[in-house]
Amino acid sequence: MTTASMPKMPRSAGMSKTAGGMPWWLFLITGTAWIIISWFVLGFDSRSVASIAALAGAVVLVAAAAELFQMFTAPGWKWLHGVLAALFLVTGILCWTNPGKTVFWLAAFVGWYLLFKGIADIILAFLTKAENDAWWLGLIVGIVEVLLGFWAAGRFTRSLYTLIVLVAAICLARGITDIIMAFRVRKLQHAE
């Protein structure tokens, strides 16, 4: 039997080979959720250190789960996703087990994360410029992440307000990135 005569397998509605077979609207939902979380984070104040550390731990643990998923579904750089998943997992657990003492360390960690994620988003924006009409949005998000990363990573003794802003910025950046990914996956699904 030749490949031309083999029957084609039906594809589920909204599913594709792209993005590990995830439906495009799932990225849209997660992106919206991240943006809502960033809005709630900005409502915290200095009296709620434990709440901020716990919420930051939850955000970092969700990032660990996302990196773990990417480790199994991404076409390349699986080892890097695995390293990031392990680092995020340890950080998230530390945030929950000892919230008061991890605040300044977490602020530095978030700053470095923003710096490296911003660089990766800038590179990805230029690499996908030909296929992605919204590449410039990824570029803007990457530039903002790099600027926030430099600002936060430069001083390790930033106040609690820095952590609040950085956690909100990560949530916002992740939300925008997921929404961009939703429309990229949708476009690729329609092209198939």
Tab-separated table of C-alpha atoms in Angstrom:
chain	number	residue	atom	x	y	z
A	1	MET	CA	0.000	0.000	0.000
A	2	THR	CA	1.511	3.342	-1.001
A	3	THR	CA	1.277	6.469	1.066
A	4	ALA	CA	-0.949	8.050	-1.577
A	5	SER	CA	-3.535	5.277	-1.232
A	6	MET	CA	-3.530	5.217	2.577
A	7	PRO	CA	-6.693	6.613	4.160
A	8	LYS	CA	-6.300	9.892	5.983
A	9	MET	CA	-7.080	9.947	9.675
A	10	PRO	CA	-9.825	12.393	10.630
A	11	ARG	CA	-8.653	15.335	12.656
A	12	SER	CA	-10.646	16.509	15.640
A	13	ALA	CA	-12.316	19.881	15.331
A	14	GLY	CA	-9.941	22.584	16.451
A	15	MET	CA	-7.004	20.203	16.841
A	16	SER	CA	-3.806	20.301	14.848
A	17	LYS	CA	-0.262	19.057	14.687
A	18	THR	CA	0.800	22.524	15.735
A	19	ALA	CA	1.354	23.384	19.399
A	20	GLY	CA	1.380	19.737	20.405
A	21	GLY	CA	-2.193	19.198	19.180
A	22	MET	CA	-3.656	21.780	21.563
A	23	PRO	CA	-6.687	23.706	20.322
A	24	TRP	CA	-6.007	27.353	19.589
A	25	TRP	CA	-8.780	28.595	21.874
A	26	LEU	CA	-7.094	26.998	24.895
A	27	PHE	CA	-4.212	29.465	24.499
A	28	LEU	CA	-6.785	32.258	24.303
A	29	ILE	CA	-8.385	31.138	27.581
A	30	THR	CA	-5.051	30.804	29.405
A	31	GLY	CA	-3.918	34.180	28.091
A	32	THR	CA	-7.063	35.850	29.361
A	33	ALA	CA	-6.673	34.117	32.741
A	34	TRP	CA	-3.059	35.345	33.053
A	35	ILE	CA	-4.147	38.932	32.333
A	36	ILE	CA	-6.909	38.732	34.981
A	37	ILE	CA	-4.407	37.343	37.514
A	38	SER	CA	-2.020	40.238	36.781
A	39	TRP	CA	-4.811	42.694	37.525
A	40	PHE	CA	-5.532	41.030	40.894
A	41	VAL	CA	-1.827	40.956	41.835
A	42	LEU	CA	-1.579	44.729	41.494
A	43	GLY	CA	-4.263	45.042	44.204
A	44	PHE	CA	-1.966	43.649	46.920
A	45	ASP	CA	-0.070	45.880	49.346
A	46	SER	CA	2.884	45.512	51.723
A	47	ARG	CA	0.703	44.078	54.520
A	48	SER	CA	0.106	40.864	52.594
A	49	VAL	CA	3.639	39.460	52.225
A	50	ALA	CA	2.559	35.853	52.729
A	51	SER	CA	-0.264	36.223	50.204
A	52	ILE	CA	2.069	37.737	47.628
A	53	ALA	CA	4.672	35.012	48.120
A	54	ALA	CA	1.980	32.314	47.930
A	55	LEU	CA	0.516	33.809	44.761
A	56	ALA	CA	3.995	34.179	43.283
A	57	GLY	CA	4.621	30.535	44.182
A	58	ALA	CA	1.422	29.542	42.389
A	59	VAL	CA	2.413	31.540	39.304
A	60	VAL	CA	5.873	29.948	39.311
A	61	LEU	CA	4.372	26.455	39.727
A	62	VAL	CA	2.037	27.061	36.776
A	63	ALA	CA	5.071	28.213	34.796
A	64	ALA	CA	6.805	24.961	35.828
A	65	ALA	CA	3.849	22.942	34.536
A	66	ALA	CA	3.874	24.903	31.263
A	67	GLU	CA	7.610	24.326	30.810
A	68	LEU	CA	7.156	20.626	31.596
A	69	PHE	CA	4.434	20.435	28.940
A	70	GLN	CA	6.731	22.233	26.489
A	71	MET	CA	9.507	19.764	27.290
A	72	PHE	CA	7.359	16.939	25.937
A	73	THR	CA	5.672	18.749	23.045
A	74	ALA	CA	8.164	21.337	21.751
A	75	PRO	CA	10.043	20.378	18.600
A	76	GLY	CA	13.396	21.492	20.008
A	77	TRP	CA	15.245	22.723	23.088
A	78	LYS	CA	13.581	20.051	25.244
A	79	TRP	CA	16.487	20.098	27.712
A	80	LEU	CA	16.084	23.837	28.312
A	81	HIS	CA	12.368	23.445	29.025
A	82	GLY	CA	13.249	20.639	31.460
A	83	VAL	CA	15.811	22.785	33.290
A	84	LEU	CA	13.361	25.677	33.538
A	85	ALA	CA	10.619	23.340	34.788
A	86	ALA	CA	12.902	22.020	37.546
A	87	LEU	CA	14.031	25.532	38.519
A	88	PHE	CA	10.456	26.821	38.615
A	89	LEU	CA	9.305	23.805	40.630
A	90	VAL	CA	11.956	24.341	43.316
A	91	THR	CA	11.249	28.085	43.423
A	92	GLY	CA	7.487	27.588	43.695
A	93	ILE	CA	7.868	25.095	46.534
A	94	LEU	CA	10.227	27.449	48.380
A	95	CYS	CA	7.696	30.262	48.022
A	96	TRP	CA	5.019	28.164	49.662
A	97	THR	CA	7.131	26.635	52.424
A	98	ASN	CA	8.836	29.836	53.567
A	99	PRO	CA	6.952	32.831	52.132
A	100	GLY	CA	8.330	35.608	54.344
A	101	LYS	CA	12.015	34.937	53.745
A	102	THR	CA	11.824	34.291	50.002
A	103	VAL	CA	10.399	37.653	48.950
A	104	PHE	CA	13.662	39.424	48.059
A	105	TRP	CA	15.221	36.304	46.540
A	106	LEU	CA	12.071	35.806	44.487
A	107	ALA	CA	12.192	39.413	43.262
A	108	ALA	CA	15.746	38.834	41.974
A	109	PHE	CA	14.738	35.511	40.405
A	110	VAL	CA	11.769	37.098	38.652
A	111	GLY	CA	14.009	39.881	37.357
A	112	TRP	CA	16.465	37.431	35.818
A	113	TYR	CA	13.602	35.378	34.404
A	114	LEU	CA	12.148	38.476	32.723
A	115	LEU	CA	15.542	39.318	31.289
A	116	PHE	CA	16.073	35.914	29.665
A	117	LYS	CA	12.448	35.473	28.601
A	118	GLY	CA	12.500	38.898	26.985
A	119	ILE	CA	15.615	38.019	25.001
A	120	ALA	CA	13.983	34.764	23.865
A	121	ASP	CA	10.768	36.579	22.874
A	122	ILE	CA	12.720	39.159	20.844
A	123	ILE	CA	14.605	36.409	19.000
A	124	LEU	CA	11.387	34.466	18.405
A	125	ALA	CA	9.643	37.576	17.080
A	126	PHE	CA	12.332	38.081	14.441
A	127	LEU	CA	12.516	34.372	13.581
A	128	THR	CA	8.754	34.175	12.956
A	129	LYS	CA	8.437	37.513	11.175
A	130	ALA	CA	7.643	35.893	7.811
A	131	GLU	CA	4.895	33.622	9.179
A	132	ASN	CA	3.472	35.842	11.912
A	133	ASP	CA	1.639	39.065	11.150
A	134	ALA	CA	1.726	40.041	14.828
A	135	TRP	CA	5.487	39.523	15.215
A	136	TRP	CA	5.892	43.128	16.297
A	137	LEU	CA	3.669	42.501	19.330
A	138	GLY	CA	6.009	39.732	20.473
A	139	LEU	CA	8.909	42.127	19.904
A	140	ILE	CA	7.291	44.800	22.084
A	141	VAL	CA	6.562	42.277	24.853
A	142	GLY	CA	10.175	41.066	24.659
A	143	ILE	CA	11.575	44.593	24.896
A	144	VAL	CA	9.362	45.397	27.898
A	145	GLU	CA	10.445	42.142	29.566
A	146	VAL	CA	14.123	42.930	29.002
A	147	LEU	CA	13.741	46.445	30.402
A	148	LEU	CA	11.892	45.163	33.481
A	149	GLY	CA	14.468	42.407	33.871
A	150	PHE	CA	17.406	44.833	33.822
A	151	TRP	CA	15.636	47.116	36.247
A	152	ALA	CA	14.871	44.332	38.730
A	153	ALA	CA	18.021	42.218	38.382
A	154	GLY	CA	20.250	45.238	38.961
A	155	ARG	CA	19.359	45.427	42.669
A	156	PHE	CA	18.753	42.325	44.728
A	157	THR	CA	17.246	44.228	47.673
A	158	ARG	CA	14.204	45.591	45.864
A	159	SER	CA	11.170	46.212	48.016
A	160	LEU	CA	8.025	44.184	48.192
A	161	TYR	CA	6.387	46.516	45.706
A	162	THR	CA	8.937	45.443	43.116
A	163	LEU	CA	7.874	41.842	43.578
A	164	ILE	CA	4.226	42.811	43.170
A	165	VAL	CA	4.939	44.676	39.944
A	166	LEU	CA	7.208	41.937	38.606
A	167	VAL	CA	4.728	39.143	39.295
A	168	ALA	CA	1.993	41.210	37.644
A	169	ALA	CA	4.318	41.912	34.695
A	170	ILE	CA	5.096	38.218	34.265
A	171	CYS	CA	1.396	37.362	34.348
A	172	LEU	CA	0.617	40.122	31.856
A	173	ALA	CA	3.487	39.151	29.541
A	174	ARG	CA	2.485	35.482	29.696
A	175	GLY	CA	-1.121	36.416	28.937
A	176	ILE	CA	-0.161	38.482	25.909
A	177	THR	CA	2.204	35.740	24.701
A	178	ASP	CA	-0.525	33.087	25.032
A	179	ILE	CA	-3.034	35.241	23.156
A	180	ILE	CA	-0.494	35.783	20.364
A	181	MET	CA	0.154	32.033	20.328
A	182	ALA	CA	-3.602	31.370	20.055
A	183	PHE	CA	-3.877	33.372	16.861
A	184	ARG	CA	-0.649	31.886	15.451
A	185	VAL	CA	-1.919	28.351	16.069
A	186	ARG	CA	-5.316	29.263	14.589
A	187	LYS	CA	-3.641	30.628	11.483
A	188	LEU	CA	-1.521	27.498	11.128
A	189	GLN	CA	-4.564	25.279	11.597
A	190	HIS	CA	-6.432	27.116	8.855
A	191	ALA	CA	-3.388	26.834	6.581
A	192	GLU	CA	-3.426	23.032	7.017
